[in-house]
Tab-separated table of C-alpha atoms in Angstrom:
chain	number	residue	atom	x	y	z
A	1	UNK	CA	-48.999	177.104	164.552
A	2	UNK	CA	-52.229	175.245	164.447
A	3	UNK	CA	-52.428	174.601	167.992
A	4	UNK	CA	-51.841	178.678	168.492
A	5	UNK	CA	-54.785	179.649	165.849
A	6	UNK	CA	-56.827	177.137	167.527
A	7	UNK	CA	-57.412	178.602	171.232
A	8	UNK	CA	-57.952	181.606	169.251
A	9	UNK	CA	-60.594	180.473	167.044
A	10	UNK	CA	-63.856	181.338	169.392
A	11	UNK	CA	-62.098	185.344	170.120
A	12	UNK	CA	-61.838	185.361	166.366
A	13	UNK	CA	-65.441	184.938	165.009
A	14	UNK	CA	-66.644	186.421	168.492
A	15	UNK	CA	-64.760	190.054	166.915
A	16	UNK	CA	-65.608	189.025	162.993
A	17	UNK	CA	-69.762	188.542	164.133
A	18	UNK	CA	-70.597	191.003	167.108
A	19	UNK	CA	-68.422	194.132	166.894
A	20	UNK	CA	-69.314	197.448	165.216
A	21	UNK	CA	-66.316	198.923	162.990
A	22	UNK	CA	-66.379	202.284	161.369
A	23	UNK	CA	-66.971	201.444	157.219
A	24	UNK	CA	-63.938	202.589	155.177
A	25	UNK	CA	-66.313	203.447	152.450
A	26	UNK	CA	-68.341	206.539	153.329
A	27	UNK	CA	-70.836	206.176	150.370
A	28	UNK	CA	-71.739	202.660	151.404
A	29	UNK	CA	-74.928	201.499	153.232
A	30	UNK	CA	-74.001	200.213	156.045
A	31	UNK	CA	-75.771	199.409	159.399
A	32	UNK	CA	-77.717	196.414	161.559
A	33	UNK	CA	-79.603	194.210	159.550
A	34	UNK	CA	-82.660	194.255	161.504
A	35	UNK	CA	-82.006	197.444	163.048
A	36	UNK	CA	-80.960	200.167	160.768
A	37	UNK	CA	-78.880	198.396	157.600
A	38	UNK	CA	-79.877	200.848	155.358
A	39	UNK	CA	-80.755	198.034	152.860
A	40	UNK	CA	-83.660	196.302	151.801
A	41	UNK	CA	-82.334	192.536	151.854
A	42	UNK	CA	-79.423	191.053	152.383
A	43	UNK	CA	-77.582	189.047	149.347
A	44	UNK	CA	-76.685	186.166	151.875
A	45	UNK	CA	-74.242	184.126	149.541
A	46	UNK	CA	-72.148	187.410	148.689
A	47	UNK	CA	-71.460	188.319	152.588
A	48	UNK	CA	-71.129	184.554	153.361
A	49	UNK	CA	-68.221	184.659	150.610
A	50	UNK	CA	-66.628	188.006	152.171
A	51	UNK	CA	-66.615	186.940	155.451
A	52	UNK	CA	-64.703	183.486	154.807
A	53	UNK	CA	-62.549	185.329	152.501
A	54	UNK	CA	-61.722	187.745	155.359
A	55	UNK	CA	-61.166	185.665	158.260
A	56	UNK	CA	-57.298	184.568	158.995
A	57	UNK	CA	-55.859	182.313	156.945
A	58	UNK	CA	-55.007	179.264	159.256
A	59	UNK	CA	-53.036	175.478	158.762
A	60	UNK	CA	-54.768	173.346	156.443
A	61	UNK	CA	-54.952	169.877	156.865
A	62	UNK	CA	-54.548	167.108	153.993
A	63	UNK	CA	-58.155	165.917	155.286
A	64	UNK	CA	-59.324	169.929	154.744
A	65	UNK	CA	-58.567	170.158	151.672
A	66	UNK	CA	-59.667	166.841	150.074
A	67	UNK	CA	-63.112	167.747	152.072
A	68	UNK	CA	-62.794	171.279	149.741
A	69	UNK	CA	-62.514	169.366	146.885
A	70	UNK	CA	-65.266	167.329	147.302
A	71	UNK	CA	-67.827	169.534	148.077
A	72	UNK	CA	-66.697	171.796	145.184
A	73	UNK	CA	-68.021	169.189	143.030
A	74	UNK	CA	-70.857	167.506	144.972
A	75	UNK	CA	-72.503	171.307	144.650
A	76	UNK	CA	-72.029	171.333	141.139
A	77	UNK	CA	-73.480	167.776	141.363
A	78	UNK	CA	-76.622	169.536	142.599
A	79	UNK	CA	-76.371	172.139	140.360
A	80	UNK	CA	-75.995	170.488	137.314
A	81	UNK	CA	-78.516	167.808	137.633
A	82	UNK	CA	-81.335	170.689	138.694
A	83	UNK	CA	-80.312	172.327	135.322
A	84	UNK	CA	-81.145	169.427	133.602
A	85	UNK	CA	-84.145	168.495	135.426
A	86	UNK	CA	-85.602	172.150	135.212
A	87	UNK	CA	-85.255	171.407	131.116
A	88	UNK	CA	-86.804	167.964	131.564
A	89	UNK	CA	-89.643	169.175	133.792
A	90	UNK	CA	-90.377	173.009	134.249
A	91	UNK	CA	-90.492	173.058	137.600
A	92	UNK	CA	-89.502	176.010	139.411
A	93	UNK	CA	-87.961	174.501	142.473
A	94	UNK	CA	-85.294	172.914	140.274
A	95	UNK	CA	-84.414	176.030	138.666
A	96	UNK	CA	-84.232	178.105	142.170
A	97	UNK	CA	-82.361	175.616	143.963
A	98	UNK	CA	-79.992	175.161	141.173
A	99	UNK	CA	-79.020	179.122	141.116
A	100	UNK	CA	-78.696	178.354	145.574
A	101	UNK	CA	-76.083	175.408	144.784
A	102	UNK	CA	-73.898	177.985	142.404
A	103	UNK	CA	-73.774	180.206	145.131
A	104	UNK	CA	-72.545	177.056	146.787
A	105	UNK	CA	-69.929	176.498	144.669
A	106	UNK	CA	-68.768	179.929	144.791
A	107	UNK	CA	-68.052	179.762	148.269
A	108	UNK	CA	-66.098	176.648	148.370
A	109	UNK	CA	-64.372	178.427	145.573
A	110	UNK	CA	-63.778	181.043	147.463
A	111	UNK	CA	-62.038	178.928	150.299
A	112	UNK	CA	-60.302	176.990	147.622
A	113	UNK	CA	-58.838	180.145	146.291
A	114	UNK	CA	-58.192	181.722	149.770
A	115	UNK	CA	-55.304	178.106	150.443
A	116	UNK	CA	-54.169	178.648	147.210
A	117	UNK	CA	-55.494	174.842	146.137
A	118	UNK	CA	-56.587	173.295	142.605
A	119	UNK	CA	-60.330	173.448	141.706
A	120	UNK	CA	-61.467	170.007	140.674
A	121	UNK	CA	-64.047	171.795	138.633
A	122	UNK	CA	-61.922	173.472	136.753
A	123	UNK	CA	-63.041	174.060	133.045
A	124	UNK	CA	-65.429	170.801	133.165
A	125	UNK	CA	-68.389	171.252	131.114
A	126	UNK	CA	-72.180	170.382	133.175
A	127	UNK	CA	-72.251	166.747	133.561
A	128	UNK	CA	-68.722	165.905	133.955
A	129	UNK	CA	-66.421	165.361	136.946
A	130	UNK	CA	-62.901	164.929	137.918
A	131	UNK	CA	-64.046	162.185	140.707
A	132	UNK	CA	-65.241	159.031	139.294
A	133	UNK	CA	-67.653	158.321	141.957
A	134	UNK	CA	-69.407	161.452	141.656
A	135	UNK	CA	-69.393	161.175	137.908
A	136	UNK	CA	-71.252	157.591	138.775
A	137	UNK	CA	-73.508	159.170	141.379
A	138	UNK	CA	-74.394	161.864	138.828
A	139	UNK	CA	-75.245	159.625	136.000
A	140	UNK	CA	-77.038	157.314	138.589
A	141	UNK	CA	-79.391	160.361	139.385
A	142	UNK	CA	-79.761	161.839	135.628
A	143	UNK	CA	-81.249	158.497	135.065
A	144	UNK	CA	-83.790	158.508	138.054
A	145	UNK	CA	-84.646	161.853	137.292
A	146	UNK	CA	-85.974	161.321	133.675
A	147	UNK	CA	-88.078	158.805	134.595
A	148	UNK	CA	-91.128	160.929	136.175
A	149	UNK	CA	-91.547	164.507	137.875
A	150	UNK	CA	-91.995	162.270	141.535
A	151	UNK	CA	-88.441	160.484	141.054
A	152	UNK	CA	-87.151	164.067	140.177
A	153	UNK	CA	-88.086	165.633	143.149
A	154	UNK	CA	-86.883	162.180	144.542
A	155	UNK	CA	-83.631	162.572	143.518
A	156	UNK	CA	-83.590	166.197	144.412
A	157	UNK	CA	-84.119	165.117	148.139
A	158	UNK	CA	-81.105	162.340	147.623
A	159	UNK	CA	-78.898	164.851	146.680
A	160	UNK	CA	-79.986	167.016	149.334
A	161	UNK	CA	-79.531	164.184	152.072
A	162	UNK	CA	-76.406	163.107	151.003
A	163	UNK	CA	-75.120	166.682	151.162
A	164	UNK	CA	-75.686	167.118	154.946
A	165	UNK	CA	-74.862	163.349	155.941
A	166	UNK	CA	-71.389	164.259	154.150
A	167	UNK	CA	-71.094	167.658	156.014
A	168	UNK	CA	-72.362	166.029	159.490
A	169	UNK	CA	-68.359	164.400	158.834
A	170	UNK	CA	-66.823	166.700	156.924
A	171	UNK	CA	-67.671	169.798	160.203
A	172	UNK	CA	-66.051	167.130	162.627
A	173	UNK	CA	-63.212	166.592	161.082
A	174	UNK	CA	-62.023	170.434	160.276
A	175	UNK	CA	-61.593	173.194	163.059
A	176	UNK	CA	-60.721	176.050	160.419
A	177	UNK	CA	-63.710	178.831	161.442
A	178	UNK	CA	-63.646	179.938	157.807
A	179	UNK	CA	-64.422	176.185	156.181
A	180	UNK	CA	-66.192	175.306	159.711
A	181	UNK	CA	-68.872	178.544	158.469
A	182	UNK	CA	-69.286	177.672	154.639
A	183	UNK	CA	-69.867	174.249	155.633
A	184	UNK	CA	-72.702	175.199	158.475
A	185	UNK	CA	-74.100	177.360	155.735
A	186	UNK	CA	-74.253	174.486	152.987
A	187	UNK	CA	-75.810	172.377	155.615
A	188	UNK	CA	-78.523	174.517	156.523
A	189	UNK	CA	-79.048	175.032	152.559
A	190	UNK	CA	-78.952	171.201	152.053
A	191	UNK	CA	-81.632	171.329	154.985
A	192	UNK	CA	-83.970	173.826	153.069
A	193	UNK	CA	-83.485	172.373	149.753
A	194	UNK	CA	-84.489	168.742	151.657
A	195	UNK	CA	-87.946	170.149	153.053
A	196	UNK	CA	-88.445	171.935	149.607
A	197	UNK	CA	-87.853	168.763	147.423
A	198	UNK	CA	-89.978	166.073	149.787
A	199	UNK	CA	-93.080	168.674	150.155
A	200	UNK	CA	-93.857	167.860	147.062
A	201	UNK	CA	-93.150	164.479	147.350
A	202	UNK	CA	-96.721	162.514	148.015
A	203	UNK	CA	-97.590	160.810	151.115
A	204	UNK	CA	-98.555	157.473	149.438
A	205	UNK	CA	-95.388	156.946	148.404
A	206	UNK	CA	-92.884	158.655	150.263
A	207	UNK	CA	-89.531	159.395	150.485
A	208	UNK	CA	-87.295	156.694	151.940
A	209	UNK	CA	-83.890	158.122	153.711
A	210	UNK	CA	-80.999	156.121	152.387
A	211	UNK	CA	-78.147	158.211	154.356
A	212	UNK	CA	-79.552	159.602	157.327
A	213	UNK	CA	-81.602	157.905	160.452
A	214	UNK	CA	-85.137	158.335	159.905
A	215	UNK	CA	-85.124	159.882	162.875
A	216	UNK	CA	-83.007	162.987	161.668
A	217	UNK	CA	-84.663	163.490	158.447
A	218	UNK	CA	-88.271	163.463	160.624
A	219	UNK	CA	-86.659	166.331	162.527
A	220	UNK	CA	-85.454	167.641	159.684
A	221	UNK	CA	-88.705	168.240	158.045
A	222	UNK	CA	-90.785	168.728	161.529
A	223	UNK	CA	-88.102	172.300	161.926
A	224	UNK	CA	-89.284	175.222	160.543
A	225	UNK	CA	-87.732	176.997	157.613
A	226	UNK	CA	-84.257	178.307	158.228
A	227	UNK	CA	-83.457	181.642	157.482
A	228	UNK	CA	-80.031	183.708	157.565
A	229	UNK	CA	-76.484	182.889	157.989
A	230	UNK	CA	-74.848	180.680	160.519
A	231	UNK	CA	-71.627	181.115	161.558
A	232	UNK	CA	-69.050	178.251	162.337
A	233	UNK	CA	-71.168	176.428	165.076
A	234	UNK	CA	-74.470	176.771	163.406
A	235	UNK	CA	-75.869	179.772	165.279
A	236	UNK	CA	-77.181	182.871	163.386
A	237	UNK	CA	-74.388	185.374	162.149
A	238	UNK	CA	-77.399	187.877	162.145
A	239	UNK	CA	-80.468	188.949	162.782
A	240	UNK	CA	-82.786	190.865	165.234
A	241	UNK	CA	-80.448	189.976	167.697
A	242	UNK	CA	-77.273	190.717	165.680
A	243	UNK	CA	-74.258	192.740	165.289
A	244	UNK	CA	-72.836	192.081	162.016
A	245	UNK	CA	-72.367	195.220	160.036
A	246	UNK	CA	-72.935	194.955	156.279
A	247	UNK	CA	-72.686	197.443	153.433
A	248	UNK	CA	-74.395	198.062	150.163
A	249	UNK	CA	-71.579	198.096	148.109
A	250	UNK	CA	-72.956	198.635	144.836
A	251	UNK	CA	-76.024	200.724	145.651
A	252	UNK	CA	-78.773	198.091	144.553
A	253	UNK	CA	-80.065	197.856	148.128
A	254	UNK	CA	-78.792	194.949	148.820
A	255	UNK	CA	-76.043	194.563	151.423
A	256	UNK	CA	-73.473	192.613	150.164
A	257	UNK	CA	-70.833	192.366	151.927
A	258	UNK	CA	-68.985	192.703	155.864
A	259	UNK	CA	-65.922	195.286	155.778
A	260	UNK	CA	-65.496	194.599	159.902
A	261	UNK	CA	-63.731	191.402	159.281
A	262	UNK	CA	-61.080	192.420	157.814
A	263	UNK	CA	-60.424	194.902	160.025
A	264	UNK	CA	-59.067	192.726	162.666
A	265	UNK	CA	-54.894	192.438	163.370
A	266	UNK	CA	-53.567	188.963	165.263
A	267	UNK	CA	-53.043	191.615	168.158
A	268	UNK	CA	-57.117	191.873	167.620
A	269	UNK	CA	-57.427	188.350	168.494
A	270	UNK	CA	-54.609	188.077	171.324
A	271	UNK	CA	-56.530	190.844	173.226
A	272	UNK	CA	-59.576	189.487	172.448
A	273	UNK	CA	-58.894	186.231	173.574
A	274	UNK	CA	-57.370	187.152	176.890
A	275	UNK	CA	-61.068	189.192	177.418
A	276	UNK	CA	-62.826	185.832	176.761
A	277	UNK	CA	-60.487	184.199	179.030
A	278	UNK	CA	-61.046	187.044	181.337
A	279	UNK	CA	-64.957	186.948	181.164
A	280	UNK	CA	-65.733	182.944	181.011
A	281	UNK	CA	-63.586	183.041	184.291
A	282	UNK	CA	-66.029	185.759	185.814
A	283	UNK	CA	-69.209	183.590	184.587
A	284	UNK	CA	-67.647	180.423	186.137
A	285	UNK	CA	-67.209	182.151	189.869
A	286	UNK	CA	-70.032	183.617	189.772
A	287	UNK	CA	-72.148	180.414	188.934
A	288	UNK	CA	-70.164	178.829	191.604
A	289	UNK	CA	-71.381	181.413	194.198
A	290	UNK	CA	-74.904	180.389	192.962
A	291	UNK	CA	-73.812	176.891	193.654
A	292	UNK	CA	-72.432	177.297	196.988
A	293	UNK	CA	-75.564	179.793	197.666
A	294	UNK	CA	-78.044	177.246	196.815
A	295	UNK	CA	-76.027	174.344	198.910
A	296	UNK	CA	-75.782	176.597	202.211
A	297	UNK	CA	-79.747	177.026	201.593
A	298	UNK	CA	-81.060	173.684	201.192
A	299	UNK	CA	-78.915	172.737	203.518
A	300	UNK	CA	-80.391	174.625	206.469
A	301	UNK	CA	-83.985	173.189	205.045
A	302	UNK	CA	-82.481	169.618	205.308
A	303	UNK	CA	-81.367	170.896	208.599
A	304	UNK	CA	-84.801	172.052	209.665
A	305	UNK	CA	-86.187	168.841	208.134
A	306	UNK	CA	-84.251	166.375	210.732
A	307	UNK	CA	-85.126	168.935	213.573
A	308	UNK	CA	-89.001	168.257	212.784
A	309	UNK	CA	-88.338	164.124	211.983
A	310	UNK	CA	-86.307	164.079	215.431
A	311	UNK	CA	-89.279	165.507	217.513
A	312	UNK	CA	-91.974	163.460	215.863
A	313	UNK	CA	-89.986	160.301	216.628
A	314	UNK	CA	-89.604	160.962	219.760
């Protein structure tokens, strides 16, 4: 079963991102975002949630769902220390990115709800966790925190760095598009939240990576703001250049969610990935005629060349 949703899995988000369905709601916005969406924004954590809801359920591995369970609670980690350190501090940044890792947790939630698997979260108050190393890491951090404002933004950008050096493993170790997508999406938050947190971090005594090369983090903070949704491999789900159509579901010009994924049948995907099949064996010949072209060319000018070295020798 896994092996048969697997060759699938490309055909699947290639139908779920890039084709246009007619919306079963005639009173809802729908359109392009960045074409015609008919909405002024787009709630990014709401369509993030109805797409992974929407996409076919596949096998999940006992290595899928422990990841699951983990990140439910390393985003309410995040979340909960920012509470506190909003309270402690009144800085903004806490606040914001603290209402960003609750949309977090909602999608893992969502995914957690989709298999049908216990939320480690469960009824636990802020500040407590059914892990006992991220109940240590969380009191570890609560007591950096308090310190000053500079080892609160300093644990911020801990947090943040741990969060994508855990998903760098976690996104090789699960082919599943609809956990592959949350987790490129909490990774490119984790990313954000990382610039965010070390800008205000001073020079003269900077942040020092403790789970990523220095390397990474540099080119971490030397990218630009990142901006959108990404689906399973990273890439933007949308955009100028996209084709995922959203809808305004509850008229506050926002669109908020994707109705064309769950318009797709398994006979969708079969047919769609016999076209893929189909078309990445047309793009193959055709850059082999390229090849071959370019071969018969340069070899008539190597040709030529020996002609010319032939005569001046002798």
């Amino acid at each position: 079963m896994k092996t048969t949703i697997k060759y699938l899995k490309r055909s699947a988000i290639t139908l779920s991102f890039c084709l246009l369905l007619i919306p079963l709601n005639a009173n809802a916005r729908t359109g392009f975002w960045g074409v015609n969406a008919g909405c002024t924004g787009i709630d990014g954590e709401s369509v993030l949630t109805s797409i992974v809801t929407n996409l076919p359920i596949e096998e999940i591995t006992i290595e899928e769902q422990n990841s699951l369970a983990l990140m439910r609670e390393r985003e309410k980690l995040a979340r909960d220390v920012y509470q506190v350190l909003y309270q402690t501090w009144g800085h903004e940044i806490f606040e914001n990115i603290a209402t960003s890792e609750q949309n977090h947790m909602d999608a893992v939630k969502a995914l957690l709800d989709k298999y049908s698997l216990p939320d480690p979260v469960d009824t636990n108050p802020a500040g407590v966790f059914s892990d006992p190393t991220i109940q240590n890491l969380y009191d570890s951090l609560m007591t950096k925190g308090n310190i000053s404002s500079l080892e609160a933004f300093k644990a911020g950008a801990e947090i943040e760095e741990l969060a994508i050096s855990d998903l760098n493993d976690l996104l090789v170790q699960t082919d599943n598009i609809d956990i592959q997508t949350v987790y490129q999406n909490l990774r490119k938050g984790a990313r954000n939240h990382l610039r965010a947190f070390i800008s205000h971090i001073p020079a003269e005594d900077p942040y020092v990576p403790q789970y990523l090369p220095a390397e990474e983090l540099q080119e971490i903070l030397n990218a630009n703001l990142e901006t959108g949704m990404y689906d399973q491999d990273g890439e933007p789900a949308y955009g100028h250049d996209g084709l995922l159509t959203f809808e305004d579901t509850d008229g506050d010009g926002l669109c908020d969610s994707v109705d064309s994924v769950a318009r797709y049948t398994r006979e969708d995907l079969d047919n769609a990935y016999l076209q893929s099949k189909q078309l990445k064996k047309s793009l193959r010949l055709k850059t082999l005629r390229n090849l071959k072209q370019t071969h018969i060319k340069y070899k008539k000018i190597i040709q030529a060349l020996n002609l010319k070295i032939k005569k001046v020798q002798n």
